[in-house]
Each structure stands twice: as structure tokens, then as C-alpha cells.
Amino acid sequence: MSHEAYYSTCAIDVSRESFHITSLQACGRRIILGCSDGLIRVFEDRSQPNDKADYKPTFSSESFTRKSVDQLEVFPLEGIMLSLSDQILRLHSFPSLEVRQEFDTKSRGCLSFVTNHTTSKKGPTSSFMLCLSLKRRIHVYEWSDSQFAFGFRKEINLPETPRKMGWASGMSIACSFYREYKILDCKTEKLTTIFPFGKRHAVICRMESTNEVLLTKNNHGICVDQYGKPTRTEPIEWSEPPNFVLYCRPYVIAATSKAVDVRFVSNRLPVQVINFNKATMVATTFLGEKMVVAANAEQVLQMTPVSPNDQLEELVAKCNFETALMLIEEDLNDVKWRENRATLRRKVRTQYGYHLYNQREFETALQLFQATETNPRQVLALFPQMLPKGQCKNVTHPVDHIVGIEKREDLFKAVGALIAYLEHLRNRFKINPSYFKSTSTSSATAHTNTGRLSSSSSQQEMPLNTLVDTALVFVFLEIDNPNQPSRALLTFLSQETACDLAVTEEILTTRGRFRELVAFYKTREMHESALKLLKKVGHDDKKNKKKHKKKQPKETAQLSLHGPNPTIEYLIELAPYREYQDLVITYAEWVVKEYPLEGLRIFTGDPRENGGDGDGDHGVDDGGDAKNGTTTKEHKRSTIPARLVLKLLKSWCGPSIVVMYLEKYLKNTNNTMAALHNELVFLYLDLIQKARISGLGGNKAGPSSSSSSS
């Protein structure tokens, strides 16, 4: 049993009477019994609200037959009731039970009857039809308000006698014959076979709100439409064949020999089992709350519906969240229920998400949080390992018990699901930037793209977009293999992010992820910080040359920042911009002094030549524009004046390097300035003179040999 849908109590007991119950109906606070002695007895609940039901007999019909009353049906809006006794159908006023019409001799021998009567917001159906089952034929009647009686419309002849009937939809009725079910179209008189009903007797139940008919086949219930075609893939299955079935949205209630079985139609799962022996009939009220009554020959069981909110609370308390969500989607003819449906759905989905989190189903849990738009801080607080210190500490959760993540395998599983959730938040911010503002706390520190504000230093809550991007850094670091780091974090930090500066610097420095830190600085145009780091790592390369010359995995080598090349590539990208001229000169000095041949590329803008330090691809990125963080393949030359470069090179290194610069510069630019050409000639002469003095050049020394020797 998933939950309690009905409160049950014995309403009427006639075990000591001389008659037994043969048919049953309910209307408001009244229960109408058809009895074996031919009388119709009305019992009314005289109890006060919220008290136990107290049914007292109020009146009974006159004795119009000595045979049992086999079938009853009340129509309170029309103020009438139909009764079938001794194969004669009678029309009564209700609640007086006065006989107003006894159907003519053509309709004597009636075995059962069925109507298309229904109630809705607009009242009863526009055309109130009645069908009588007789031997090998059906009579069709229509209600007339002016005459306050049913008028005969047509007779339909059949090849065999219909035993039971149930209205399907429109003018179609489902009939059980000797061995099988058939659908009869009362307009065209077409009869369509559905399927045999098995070894036990047939039961037909009309499902008004869904325009379906439920037909039993042994202990299975199969739903069909007005054409007899199955509407659901799986049948309802009971422990034994039911004696009677009633549909009371959202439940189907079956009377069996041992109990009254209540279950959902949509998922066919049992909801409640009420012990009640030999139940043969079930009915529901048309007015007021939808009370259900079940009866056997001696007793009537009253089933009062539990309020939807109470059912929902019980389902959530028992962690039956899928059933709870199913109940929320049902239209229970309750105005307040419909108005609060969205709120209830969100609340239950959120609690379901926490339940799945505790069950370590992180992906589904985060999808529910995403669908319900749960406060992202509330969600991220569930993953404290992936948050900077001091973040989401004051978050309260709508559940009492949360199972923290302690096992390593659980954390890895959670991180994989968290990436998709954080990416969803980032995409949402791109579409609607105000989303983060609406969910940020008032104490959050404002984030700037280039500033050095740190929310962690003041223990304030970060702005939500900052928290999300910073959490992504933690997540990528968690899933990365330190021995073979992937490019996921580098790719993320190479684009514009809102990561907290101080926290990101600290975590990347602690983990030794300098390449990612350089990319992070670059996107924020913090070029001096990036170049300081590149200089530090580049100097470390010279101190630990032997260590870095050892064979490394290809991926590790490609992500290394050791040597001069990363700084050179970075400065080449800055050199074309005049505002960075001083910065380029400052950080070009150590490169040119320590690696003069490679350092010249900073000023000539030449692509990196083969050779270098032999460590593979050590560039900062794949061709990004250091000024704005964009990726471009366009080659731009340095804007630093050649005369200034000459002055710097003369102070940093020997004349041979200056010669190499001038040669490349004049070749690449086709510059015709006489002063530069003269400078190159003087440098050649100076080198030749020095070579002769040292005895290395001899008479054969010339400009080209000087250049090559240098």
C-alpha cells in the first residue's frame, strides 16, 4: 500500500434484518439500498461535521414488487431515480421514491440498463440517453424535461442477448455477450467484437473523464476506447477477478471477495487495500465530496476520501515521489488544488531531488533542481568540496536529512553531473543576465573583469555568476589527472569568465596549473601578472634543466611552460599594440639576455623556428590574441621603433645579435631608411675587425661569413 486514499468505516449493517442488500447507490449524505424484499431503503447520515458517520433509515419505497431490486441509479440534478426489479424498469421521483413511469410492455424482460448521464461544469449532458438490455435486442430511450419521462426512440436487434452494458462515448456502448465483449454503435447499429472476457463473469466500468471503458478479463482490466481499441499498453492486474469496478478519478476501485482494492489507473500500482469480505458492488456520490460506498449482502462500507494535500504529505513522507507527482497532475475538481498545482509540483520535485541526491543519483537530482529552478546556492551547498571557503554557508534546505558526500567514487560521480548543471547556469546567464542578479545575495561583492576584488577575503557571498564559474574551476581540477592533465580547464579559462580572482589564483598556484593561470590572466588582460609568472617558470627551467629533459608524456610536455618560448609567444602578441610597448620591453629583457637567438622573434614577429629548447609545443595557447583574449591567426608586427630596439639590443647583448635583428628586420619590412642600412654596415665592419684581431676571420672574412659565424 503506497498511502491512504480513503478513510473507511462500516456505515450500515443489516445482518440482523430479514432482507439483504442487492443494489446500491449514494447521493450526498444519503445511501440508497435496493433490497431482496423488493423495497428501496434510504439511509441518511445524521452526524455532525467531523464526527463519525451515523446513518439512520429515513424512509423506504412502497411495495411495488416482491422480487429483489437488481439495479439502481440516481440522477440528483434531474430529481429522478431508475430501479430494475422483476425485469421491469421504473422511474421514480427522488428523494420521494414515488413511481412516475413504468416502462411499457415492450421493455418488459429488461436484464440491465445503462445511461450516458454525466455531470460537468455546465451541468448534465445535453442529450440524456437510456439503453435497456432485453432478449436479443436493445431499446433506446431519450429523456424529455417537458414530459418528465423517457421517450422511446428505437429498437436494435442483436444476434444474441447482451448481459451487461457500459456506456463508452458518444452513442457507443460496450456489451458483454455469452463469451465476449462487443462495441455497439447505437446510430449505425454496427456491432464490433473486442475480445473474450475469460472464464469469470464480465465487468464493465465506464471511465467518464478519459472517454474509456475498462473491461475485465479474468483478473486483468483492459482499457479501450469507443471503437474497442486498447488505449493503454499494460493492463491493470488484480490478485483475483473483481466482482465490480468503479472509476473515481484518479483511482480505479475494485470489489473482490476479500477486500476493496484501490489503485492508480495511470501506473496501475496498488494504493490501498481495505479489508471487506464478499464485496459485490461499489458506488460513488454525485453531489458534495466524492464519497465511495461498497457493499456486500449485509453491510455497507463508507470510504471518505482523504484530502489531496494530506495524501500528498503522506506520499512525500514515504518517499513515494513519483506517485505524489502523478497525483498532482490529476484534475481532482478542486479549485484550490488547481490553483496551487504549480507550487506543489515545484515543492515535491525539489524534495524528490534531495531524495535522489541522498540515494547518490546525482544526475537525475540536478536535472530536477534545474527543472524546478531551485536556488543555485541551495544546490551548490550540497557539494561543499567544489566551493571556495566561506561560500553557501548560510543556506537552509527544505529537508531535515542530507547525506554528505564522503566516498571518493561518490564525489567523482557527483562532479560529472555537476558540470552539466553549472554549464546550464552559465548558458542561462548568457540568455538572461538578470537571472543571476535576482538570485544573488545583497551582500555579494560586485565583480569586475579586471579588478582584484575577492569575496573570499571578506567572507562575503560571491555574486552567483562568480560562484558558478569558480566552482567550475574546482570541478575541472577534481576530474583532471595530474599526470596527464586534459585541456578542459585550459579551454574554459581561455574564454571570458567571472571566476573570483584571488580564489582562482590560489587554487591554480597550489595545484601547479600555471598554464591555465596564464590563460586566466590573459582573458582578464592582466598581462603583467601573466608575464611575471612566465618569467618565474622560465627561470626555473634553467635551474632544473636536467629534470625537464627527462622523457615526459606528450600531453604533459604540451602543457609545460618551461623555457623562453611561452613568454616569447605572449610578447609577440602584445608587441603590435602601442599601449603595451613598455611591458613588452620590460619582459623581453630577460629572454633576450638568456636566450638571445629565440628572443629576437619578439621584435621581428617571425613564427617560431625549429630548435628552441626541444620540449615540444610550449606556447601559451593556440594563437590567441593577448589583447582581447580572442583567437586569431592574423600576423601583426611589432610597433616598437627599430631604433629603440637597436638601443635595447646593444645594451642587452653583443653586436652579432644586433646584426641578426637588422638583417631580419630589413628583409621583412623592405625598409629603405639609410640610417638603418648604415648601422648594419658599421656592425659588419666592427665584426670583421674583431675577427681579424682575434685571428679567426683572416683575409677571407666577409659580411656573410661574419654573420654565419656569429
XYZ file of C-alpha atoms in Angstrom:
710
model
C 0.000 0.000 0.000
C 1.535 3.308 -1.050
C -0.693 5.569 1.039
C -4.158 6.045 2.472
C -6.556 7.439 -0.131
C -9.783 6.760 1.802
C -10.876 6.597 5.426
C -13.123 3.575 5.774
C -15.849 2.762 8.293
C -18.879 0.481 8.442
C -21.848 2.729 7.695
C -24.800 0.312 7.617
C -25.218 -3.221 8.976
C -28.373 -5.199 8.085
C -27.069 -8.601 9.119
C -29.866 -8.916 11.690
C -32.600 -7.870 9.299
C -34.819 -10.175 7.283
C -33.550 -8.835 3.973
C -30.173 -8.471 2.320
C -28.677 -5.844 0.032
C -28.947 -6.436 -3.727
C -28.112 -2.997 -5.215
C -26.503 0.218 -4.068
C -26.399 3.949 -4.794
C -25.252 7.090 -2.964
C -26.221 10.747 -3.199
C -24.770 13.411 -0.947
C -25.251 12.226 2.650
C -27.731 9.553 1.605
C -27.163 5.872 0.836
C -29.901 4.139 -1.178
C -30.218 0.382 -0.894
C -32.104 -1.964 -3.181
C -33.188 -4.898 -1.049
C -34.105 -8.525 -1.550
C -37.660 -7.936 -0.307
C -38.430 -5.547 -3.176
C -38.147 -2.318 -1.130
C -35.835 0.613 -1.715
C -34.492 1.959 1.595
C -32.861 5.340 2.114
C -30.355 5.917 4.929
C -29.120 9.404 5.827
C -26.041 10.492 7.766
C -27.247 12.470 10.798
C -23.792 13.057 12.296
C -22.230 16.473 12.800
C -19.287 17.582 10.654
C -16.002 15.865 11.596
C -17.887 13.283 13.689
C -18.185 9.587 12.944
C -20.855 8.775 10.357
C -24.237 7.881 11.841
C -26.626 6.561 9.188
C -30.266 6.261 10.133
C -33.099 4.868 7.955
C -35.281 7.785 6.887
C -37.893 6.277 4.572
C -38.487 3.464 2.094
C -40.454 2.986 -1.086
C -43.887 1.470 -1.307
C -44.022 -2.225 -2.017
C -44.378 -2.364 -5.808
C -42.799 -5.807 -6.186
C -41.840 -8.839 -4.161
C -38.702 -9.528 -6.161
C -35.312 -8.101 -5.304
C -34.227 -4.729 -6.656
C -31.369 -5.699 -9.018
C -30.138 -2.285 -10.184
C -30.424 1.340 -9.031
C -29.215 4.619 -10.440
C -29.850 8.114 -9.047
C -29.823 11.337 -11.079
C -29.980 14.111 -8.439
C -29.848 17.060 -10.851
C -32.963 15.798 -12.624
C -34.532 14.672 -9.336
C -35.172 11.114 -10.574
C -34.076 7.544 -9.943
C -34.259 4.358 -12.025
C -34.821 0.944 -10.469
C -34.877 -2.515 -12.048
C -36.857 -5.261 -10.330
C -38.514 -8.397 -11.671
C -37.174 -7.413 -15.150
C -39.300 -4.243 -15.081
C -37.707 -0.786 -15.209
C -39.351 2.009 -13.206
C -38.783 5.738 -12.982
C -39.054 7.313 -9.503
C -39.050 10.832 -8.213
C -36.101 11.427 -5.921
C -35.937 11.552 -2.979
C -39.638 10.780 -2.520
C -39.264 7.463 -4.455
C -42.724 7.907 -5.968
C -43.118 5.830 -9.149
C -43.560 8.231 -12.091
C -43.153 5.866 -15.031
C -43.237 2.130 -15.548
C -41.766 1.253 -18.904
C -44.234 -0.280 -21.364
C -44.713 -3.944 -22.098
C -42.225 -3.770 -24.990
C -39.481 -3.232 -22.430
C -40.550 -5.933 -20.001
C -37.936 -8.610 -19.615
C -35.233 -5.964 -19.077
C -31.983 -7.522 -17.899
C -29.995 -4.341 -17.248
C -29.865 -0.685 -18.249
C -27.212 1.947 -18.840
C -27.258 5.730 -19.387
C -24.867 8.292 -20.810
C -25.627 10.647 -17.921
C -22.713 12.743 -16.678
C -22.157 15.943 -14.755
C -19.755 18.717 -15.657
C -19.237 22.417 -15.094
C -22.110 23.128 -17.467
C -24.428 20.654 -15.788
C -25.829 17.420 -17.215
C -25.318 16.190 -20.749
C -27.425 17.850 -23.432
C -28.922 14.560 -24.573
C -29.816 12.177 -21.754
C -29.973 8.689 -23.295
C -31.064 5.370 -21.781
C -30.464 1.874 -23.170
C -32.281 -1.258 -21.982
C -30.907 -4.755 -22.473
C -33.548 -7.280 -23.482
C -33.529 -10.685 -25.122
C -31.555 -10.291 -28.390
C -32.329 -6.584 -28.629
C -31.675 -3.173 -27.095
C -34.225 -0.380 -26.612
C -33.035 3.217 -26.787
C -34.852 5.995 -24.865
C -34.285 9.727 -24.518
C -35.155 11.941 -21.554
C -37.704 14.738 -22.007
C -37.704 17.560 -19.454
C -41.106 18.809 -20.583
C -42.787 15.440 -20.131
C -40.598 14.439 -17.182
C -40.269 10.974 -18.680
C -38.187 8.881 -21.069
C -39.460 8.609 -24.627
C -38.859 5.553 -26.807
C -36.559 6.187 -29.769
C -35.558 2.912 -31.444
C -35.065 -0.813 -31.127
C -31.822 -2.515 -32.140
C -31.937 -6.222 -32.926
C -28.908 -8.318 -31.993
C -27.748 -11.879 -32.805
C -27.603 -12.728 -29.080
C -28.666 -11.291 -25.729
C -26.441 -8.636 -24.111
C -25.883 -9.483 -20.442
C -24.126 -6.338 -19.153
C -23.600 -2.909 -20.625
C -21.436 0.155 -20.075
C -21.589 3.477 -21.915
C -18.428 4.114 -23.895
C -18.632 7.504 -25.586
C -20.988 9.309 -27.922
C -23.615 6.746 -28.929
C -21.386 3.694 -28.413
C -21.948 1.170 -25.646
C -19.815 -1.767 -24.551
C -21.760 -5.033 -24.123
C -20.855 -8.423 -22.733
C -22.480 -11.353 -24.518
C -22.197 -15.053 -23.858
C -18.435 -15.294 -24.331
C -17.067 -11.956 -25.481
C -17.219 -8.174 -25.371
C -18.546 -6.145 -28.272
C -18.995 -2.454 -29.049
C -22.402 -1.382 -30.351
C -22.865 1.885 -32.219
C -26.466 2.856 -31.467
C -26.603 5.145 -34.511
C -25.356 2.764 -37.164
C -26.295 -0.387 -35.202
C -22.851 -1.762 -36.071
C -21.534 -4.439 -33.725
C -17.736 -4.814 -33.332
C -16.113 -7.703 -31.471
C -13.402 -6.737 -28.954
C -12.140 -9.853 -27.129
C -13.459 -12.730 -24.966
C -13.858 -11.990 -21.265
C -12.352 -15.202 -19.929
C -13.584 -17.816 -17.505
C -15.138 -15.472 -14.930
C -18.099 -13.147 -15.378
C -17.668 -9.882 -17.245
C -17.331 -6.495 -15.537
C -17.704 -3.232 -17.440
C -16.647 0.132 -15.963
C -17.135 3.491 -17.617
C -14.199 5.920 -17.237
C -16.010 9.139 -17.990
C -13.209 11.713 -17.675
C -10.886 9.806 -20.022
C -13.534 8.587 -22.522
C -12.502 4.995 -21.930
C -14.181 1.784 -20.859
C -12.486 -0.716 -18.581
C -13.277 -4.354 -19.397
C -12.193 -7.236 -17.197
C -10.686 -10.453 -18.469
C -10.219 -12.817 -15.543
C -8.059 -10.796 -13.123
C -6.960 -8.189 -15.696
C -8.517 -4.850 -16.529
C -8.121 -3.625 -20.120
C -8.998 -0.062 -21.158
C -10.498 0.517 -24.623
C -11.923 3.483 -26.499
C -15.347 3.863 -28.080
C -14.225 1.732 -31.014
C -12.995 -1.126 -28.835
C -9.287 -0.444 -29.407
C -6.943 -0.712 -26.384
C -5.776 2.665 -25.111
C -3.016 1.549 -22.733
C -0.038 -0.707 -23.273
C -0.337 -2.601 -19.988
C -3.495 -3.928 -18.266
C -4.439 -3.426 -14.630
C -3.815 -6.630 -12.711
C -5.637 -7.669 -9.531
C -4.920 -10.616 -7.254
C -8.285 -12.135 -8.229
C -11.107 -11.360 -10.674
C -13.153 -8.396 -9.360
C -16.907 -8.540 -8.773
C -17.394 -4.838 -9.509
C -15.167 -1.975 -10.689
C -15.701 1.761 -10.204
C -13.615 4.596 -11.631
C -13.235 7.544 -9.269
C -10.504 9.748 -10.640
C -7.613 9.205 -10.243
C -8.304 5.758 -8.829
C -9.961 2.585 -10.017
C -11.728 0.790 -7.143
C -12.374 -2.946 -7.425
C -14.617 -5.027 -5.152
C -13.206 -8.531 -4.683
C -14.142 -11.441 -2.489
C -11.686 -10.428 0.248
C -11.185 -6.675 0.038
C -11.753 -3.385 -1.744
C -8.710 -2.675 -3.917
C -7.757 0.960 -4.704
C -5.088 1.700 -7.282
C -3.934 4.350 -9.725
C -5.114 3.972 -13.285
C -2.054 5.657 -14.777
C 0.632 3.396 -13.298
C -1.635 0.504 -12.232
C 0.130 0.298 -8.861
C -1.860 -0.529 -5.703
C -2.633 2.422 -3.454
C -4.745 0.942 -0.674
C -6.374 -2.357 0.235
C -9.377 -2.200 2.572
C -10.408 -5.492 4.159
C -14.073 -6.116 3.365
C -15.312 -9.625 2.612
C -17.545 -10.589 -0.276
C -17.929 -7.074 -1.667
C -20.106 -7.166 -4.767
C -20.959 -3.540 -5.509
C -19.414 -0.065 -5.324
C -20.967 3.358 -5.884
C -19.988 6.993 -5.542
C -21.889 10.182 -4.793
C -22.741 12.783 -7.425
C -23.109 15.735 -5.067
C -20.721 17.061 -2.440
C -17.422 15.357 -1.804
C -16.908 12.159 -3.768
C -17.639 9.635 -1.066
C -17.449 5.993 -2.156
C -19.581 3.198 -0.708
C -19.034 -0.522 -1.107
C -21.444 -3.250 -0.056
C -21.902 -6.936 0.370
C -25.161 -8.651 1.199
C -25.172 -7.470 4.833
C -23.006 -4.363 5.239
C -22.197 -1.048 3.620
C -18.660 0.306 3.865
C -18.261 4.083 3.668
C -14.998 5.307 2.102
C -14.400 9.011 2.695
C -11.630 10.457 0.512
C -8.533 11.771 2.235
C -7.855 15.360 1.168
C -5.361 15.606 -1.710
C -2.959 17.655 0.412
C -2.941 15.009 3.148
C -2.373 12.289 0.553
C 0.486 14.292 -0.867
C 2.115 14.766 2.536
C 1.911 11.047 3.260
C 3.394 10.133 -0.130
C 6.277 12.545 0.331
C 6.866 11.300 3.880
C 7.104 7.751 2.495
C 9.404 8.928 -0.340
C 6.833 7.919 -2.989
C 7.665 10.988 -5.033
C 6.696 9.655 -8.450
C 3.250 8.754 -7.157
C 2.999 12.158 -5.498
C 3.818 13.919 -8.779
C 1.285 11.725 -10.538
C -1.363 12.784 -8.018
C -0.518 16.460 -8.532
C -1.143 16.170 -12.277
C -4.648 14.781 -11.716
C -7.599 17.140 -12.052
C -9.489 16.434 -8.832
C -12.270 19.010 -9.367
C -10.795 21.093 -6.580
C -10.321 24.783 -7.386
C -7.674 25.362 -4.713
C -5.856 22.239 -5.810
C -5.691 23.505 -9.397
C -4.522 26.953 -8.261
C -1.729 25.521 -6.115
C -0.675 22.823 -8.572
C 2.413 24.632 -9.850
C 3.605 25.395 -6.317
C 3.013 21.819 -5.169
C 4.755 20.389 -8.226
C 7.818 22.514 -7.613
C 7.904 21.666 -3.907
C 7.627 17.913 -4.443
C 10.151 17.899 -7.298
C 12.609 19.771 -5.110
C 12.182 17.282 -2.270
C 12.483 14.463 -4.790
C 15.752 15.981 -5.943
C 17.110 15.900 -2.383
C 15.961 12.297 -2.037
C 17.793 11.332 -5.237
C 20.864 13.204 -4.000
C 20.841 11.103 -0.828
C 20.478 7.997 -2.994
C 23.543 9.130 -4.983
C 21.569 9.614 -8.197
C 23.214 12.983 -8.767
C 22.450 13.446 -12.453
C 18.683 12.980 -12.048
C 18.689 15.077 -8.873
C 20.388 18.018 -10.599
C 18.012 17.737 -13.549
C 15.092 18.100 -11.123
C 16.727 21.098 -9.434
C 17.236 22.590 -12.866
C 13.603 21.979 -13.879
C 12.237 23.470 -10.654
C 14.624 26.442 -10.801
C 15.807 25.720 -7.287
C 18.072 28.470 -5.943
C 21.527 27.592 -7.321
C 23.185 28.450 -3.997
C 20.924 25.921 -2.335
C 22.024 23.292 -4.853
C 25.726 24.140 -4.777
C 25.698 23.939 -0.972
C 25.225 20.184 -1.435
C 28.727 19.996 -2.931
C 30.940 21.876 -0.421
C 34.093 20.191 -1.762
C 33.591 22.079 -5.030
C 33.129 25.517 -3.442
C 35.553 28.160 -2.178
C 35.771 28.531 1.580
C 33.001 30.549 3.198
C 30.520 30.141 0.335
C 26.896 28.968 0.727
C 27.332 28.563 4.480
C 24.034 30.176 5.454
C 21.887 28.155 3.058
C 18.888 26.338 4.537
C 17.449 23.229 2.931
C 13.765 22.163 2.827
C 14.598 18.681 4.122
C 15.758 17.505 7.536
C 18.311 14.910 6.486
C 21.089 15.258 3.932
C 23.704 12.558 3.402
C 27.032 14.234 2.722
C 29.454 13.002 0.068
C 32.324 11.147 1.729
C 33.353 8.340 -0.606
C 35.753 9.179 -3.411
C 33.710 7.301 -6.015
C 30.585 9.226 -4.985
C 32.410 12.528 -5.317
C 33.677 11.661 -8.783
C 30.150 10.674 -9.815
C 28.748 13.913 -8.378
C 31.339 16.055 -10.153
C 30.455 14.581 -13.519
C 26.801 15.531 -13.022
C 27.685 18.941 -11.603
C 29.488 20.061 -14.764
C 26.281 19.886 -16.827
C 24.361 21.790 -14.151
C 26.949 24.575 -13.908
C 27.139 24.868 -17.694
C 23.351 25.210 -17.735
C 23.595 28.115 -15.285
C 26.268 29.796 -17.418
C 24.166 29.448 -20.575
C 21.151 30.821 -18.758
C 23.137 33.843 -17.692
C 24.155 34.494 -21.293
C 20.493 34.472 -22.306
C 19.211 36.404 -19.299
C 21.912 38.252 -17.325
C 19.335 39.458 -14.788
C 18.816 35.853 -13.647
C 21.965 35.939 -11.550
C 21.059 39.328 -10.116
C 17.702 38.021 -8.928
C 19.291 35.072 -7.132
C 22.353 36.825 -5.740
C 22.519 37.892 -2.116
C 22.577 41.564 -1.283
C 25.922 41.215 0.499
C 27.712 39.805 -2.559
C 30.728 41.720 -3.753
C 30.388 43.210 -7.229
C 32.564 41.506 -9.830
C 34.707 43.314 -12.342
C 36.536 41.777 -15.237
C 39.949 43.228 -14.451
C 39.739 44.226 -10.790
C 41.298 42.330 -7.908
C 38.190 42.113 -5.697
C 37.920 38.915 -3.693
C 34.751 37.888 -1.963
C 36.614 35.151 -0.119
C 38.822 37.633 1.703
C 35.834 39.285 3.404
C 33.900 36.016 3.805
C 31.018 37.511 1.858
C 28.915 35.573 -0.615
C 30.225 35.855 -4.143
C 27.881 37.028 -6.883
C 26.220 33.957 -8.296
C 27.906 34.116 -11.697
C 31.278 34.380 -9.946
C 30.432 31.434 -7.706
C 29.333 29.287 -10.663
C 32.463 29.934 -12.716
C 34.755 29.488 -9.725
C 33.031 26.215 -8.877
C 33.669 25.049 -12.441
C 37.398 25.577 -11.872
C 37.218 23.357 -8.786
C 35.221 20.758 -10.709
C 37.643 20.599 -13.651
C 40.569 20.271 -11.269
C 38.804 17.459 -9.425
C 38.224 15.334 -12.504
C 41.651 16.028 -14.033
C 44.543 13.611 -13.893
C 47.618 15.447 -12.523
C 49.966 13.195 -14.506
C 48.117 13.688 -17.783
C 46.127 16.926 -17.477
C 43.422 17.482 -20.047
C 42.696 20.696 -21.902
C 39.186 21.108 -20.391
C 40.233 23.619 -17.728
C 42.546 25.450 -20.132
C 39.749 25.774 -22.678
C 37.386 27.071 -20.011
C 39.809 29.695 -18.657
C 40.791 30.793 -22.178
C 37.322 32.290 -22.592
C 35.777 35.160 -20.700
C 34.740 34.006 -17.224
C 33.529 35.556 -13.991
C 35.839 33.479 -11.760
C 36.892 35.015 -8.460
C 40.406 36.333 -8.996
C 42.016 35.612 -5.613
C 40.464 32.158 -5.228
C 41.344 31.117 -8.779
C 44.915 32.361 -8.411
C 45.338 30.483 -5.157
C 43.910 27.142 -6.304
C 45.743 27.132 -9.646
C 49.023 28.088 -7.989
C 48.601 25.438 -5.305
C 47.912 22.762 -7.927
C 50.792 23.942 -10.128
C 48.459 24.679 -13.065
C 50.474 27.653 -14.330
C 49.488 27.313 -17.988
C 45.812 27.655 -17.006
C 46.669 30.572 -14.712
C 48.424 32.376 -17.570
C 45.345 31.854 -19.770
C 43.154 33.171 -16.932
C 45.306 36.320 -16.615
C 45.285 36.763 -20.361
C 41.488 36.789 -20.686
C 41.371 39.461 -17.966
C 44.109 41.499 -19.685
C 46.294 41.074 -16.610
C 49.311 40.753 -18.859
C 51.907 41.846 -16.345
C 50.788 39.129 -13.900
C 50.928 36.566 -16.684
C 54.411 37.675 -17.770
C 55.705 37.636 -14.193
C 54.552 34.050 -13.874
C 56.057 33.091 -17.235
C 59.373 34.666 -16.217
C 59.403 32.779 -12.923
C 58.621 29.434 -14.556
C 61.051 30.132 -17.382
C 63.873 30.792 -14.899
C 63.023 27.572 -13.061
C 63.634 25.719 -16.338
C 67.282 26.772 -16.395
C 67.809 25.716 -12.793
C 66.228 22.309 -13.371
C 67.245 21.708 -16.959
C 68.193 18.103 -16.461
C 64.916 17.300 -14.745
C 62.827 18.729 -17.562
C 64.930 16.976 -20.203
C 63.655 13.638 -18.966
C 61.127 11.933 -21.187
C 57.603 13.113 -20.367
C 54.176 12.084 -21.647
C 53.228 14.002 -24.756
C 50.275 15.660 -23.042
C 52.453 16.870 -20.125
C 55.071 18.280 -22.463
C 52.496 20.158 -24.472
C 51.070 21.799 -21.323
C 54.520 22.823 -19.964
C 55.519 26.475 -19.593
C 59.231 25.903 -19.056
C 61.743 27.759 -21.206
C 61.503 31.073 -23.057
C 59.055 30.190 -25.801
C 55.793 30.788 -23.832
C 56.988 34.285 -22.881
C 58.129 34.949 -26.440
C 54.795 33.926 -27.920
C 52.950 36.061 -25.372
C 55.113 39.136 -26.071
C 54.779 38.688 -29.837
C 51.013 39.041 -29.412
C 51.394 42.183 -27.275
C 54.066 43.844 -29.425
C 51.683 45.141 -32.141
C 49.823 47.290 -29.553
C 51.424 50.597 -28.568
C 49.858 50.622 -25.099
C 51.861 47.515 -24.193
C 55.219 48.768 -25.549
C 56.773 49.359 -22.107
C 55.506 45.988 -20.856
C 56.994 44.165 -23.845
C 60.370 45.875 -23.366
C 60.425 45.084 -19.644
C 59.809 41.365 -20.039
C 61.732 40.939 -23.277
C 64.952 41.788 -21.449
C 65.382 38.514 -19.549
C 64.511 36.464 -22.599
C 66.936 38.216 -24.913
C 69.724 38.135 -22.332
C 69.317 34.436 -21.574
C 68.023 33.177 -24.943
C 69.161 35.811 -27.492
C 68.509 33.816 -30.650
C 64.919 32.924 -29.673
C 64.315 36.340 -28.095
C 64.778 38.208 -31.372
C 61.404 36.876 -32.536
C 59.702 39.240 -30.073
C 60.763 42.187 -32.240
C 60.823 40.600 -35.666
C 57.455 38.831 -35.228
C 58.749 35.740 -37.025
C 56.931 32.455 -36.382
C 58.831 30.180 -34.006
C 61.586 28.322 -35.822
C 62.637 24.722 -35.276
C 65.007 24.194 -32.414
C 64.347 26.149 -29.262
C 64.686 24.203 -26.081
C 63.486 20.944 -27.589
C 60.483 20.479 -25.297
C 57.773 20.462 -27.932
C 54.921 22.951 -28.092
C 55.297 25.310 -25.140
C 53.180 28.180 -26.367
C 50.707 29.888 -24.078
C 47.755 28.992 -26.269
C 46.810 28.121 -29.805
C 47.181 31.540 -31.339
C 45.053 33.708 -29.090
C 45.087 37.487 -29.232
C 46.643 38.581 -25.930
C 44.999 41.983 -26.065
C 41.403 40.801 -26.027
C 41.618 37.050 -25.445
C 40.246 36.161 -28.873
C 41.707 33.502 -31.126
C 43.186 34.708 -34.377
C 45.700 33.544 -36.968
C 46.365 37.063 -38.320
C 50.059 38.022 -38.010
C 50.796 41.561 -36.799
C 54.279 43.084 -36.487
C 55.755 44.883 -33.523
C 55.116 48.613 -33.289
C 58.267 49.241 -31.235
C 60.538 51.568 -33.304
C 63.562 49.846 -34.817
C 65.956 52.494 -33.418
C 64.643 51.789 -29.882
C 65.066 48.045 -30.413
C 68.654 48.619 -31.607
C 69.404 50.616 -28.478
C 67.928 47.905 -26.256
C 69.724 45.061 -28.000
C 73.061 46.850 -27.761
C 72.631 47.159 -24.014
C 71.391 43.547 -23.567
C 73.667 41.504 -25.862
C 76.557 41.506 -28.331
C 76.722 43.002 -31.839
C 76.143 39.664 -33.558
C 72.588 39.571 -32.191
C 72.027 43.182 -33.272
C 73.197 42.214 -36.781
C 70.772 39.338 -36.892
C 67.927 41.658 -35.850
C 68.721 44.246 -38.517
C 69.077 41.599 -41.211
C 65.667 40.115 -40.428
C 64.028 43.469 -39.907
C 65.236 44.955 -43.193
C 64.393 41.764 -45.092
C 60.869 41.509 -43.664
C 59.939 45.208 -43.939
C 61.903 46.244 -47.064
C 62.830 49.362 -45.113
C 64.962 51.822 -47.164
C 65.965 54.129 -44.283
C 69.636 54.934 -44.858
C 70.433 55.160 -41.152
C 69.474 51.524 -40.546
C 71.422 50.244 -43.534
C 74.446 52.295 -42.486
C 74.131 50.896 -38.964
C 74.200 47.356 -40.355
C 77.327 48.153 -42.454
C 79.147 49.563 -39.424
C 78.232 46.486 -37.437
C 79.617 44.234 -40.216
C 82.843 46.200 -40.246
C 83.096 46.028 -36.483
C 82.607 42.250 -36.512
C 85.214 41.799 -39.295
C 87.715 43.893 -37.412
C 87.187 41.931 -34.215
C 87.508 38.679 -36.130
C 90.823 39.742 -37.685
C 92.190 40.832 -34.377
C 91.309 37.516 -32.818
C 92.778 35.676 -35.784
C 89.542 33.886 -36.602
C 88.491 35.734 -39.718
C 91.701 36.209 -41.775
C 91.673 37.786 -45.239
C 88.676 35.698 -46.233
C 86.364 37.210 -43.653
C 83.377 38.995 -45.098
C 79.903 40.120 -44.133
C 78.246 36.815 -44.862
C 80.888 34.739 -43.109
C 80.758 37.091 -40.154
C 77.042 36.724 -39.874
C 77.203 32.956 -40.144
C 79.978 32.685 -37.592
C 78.100 34.913 -35.211
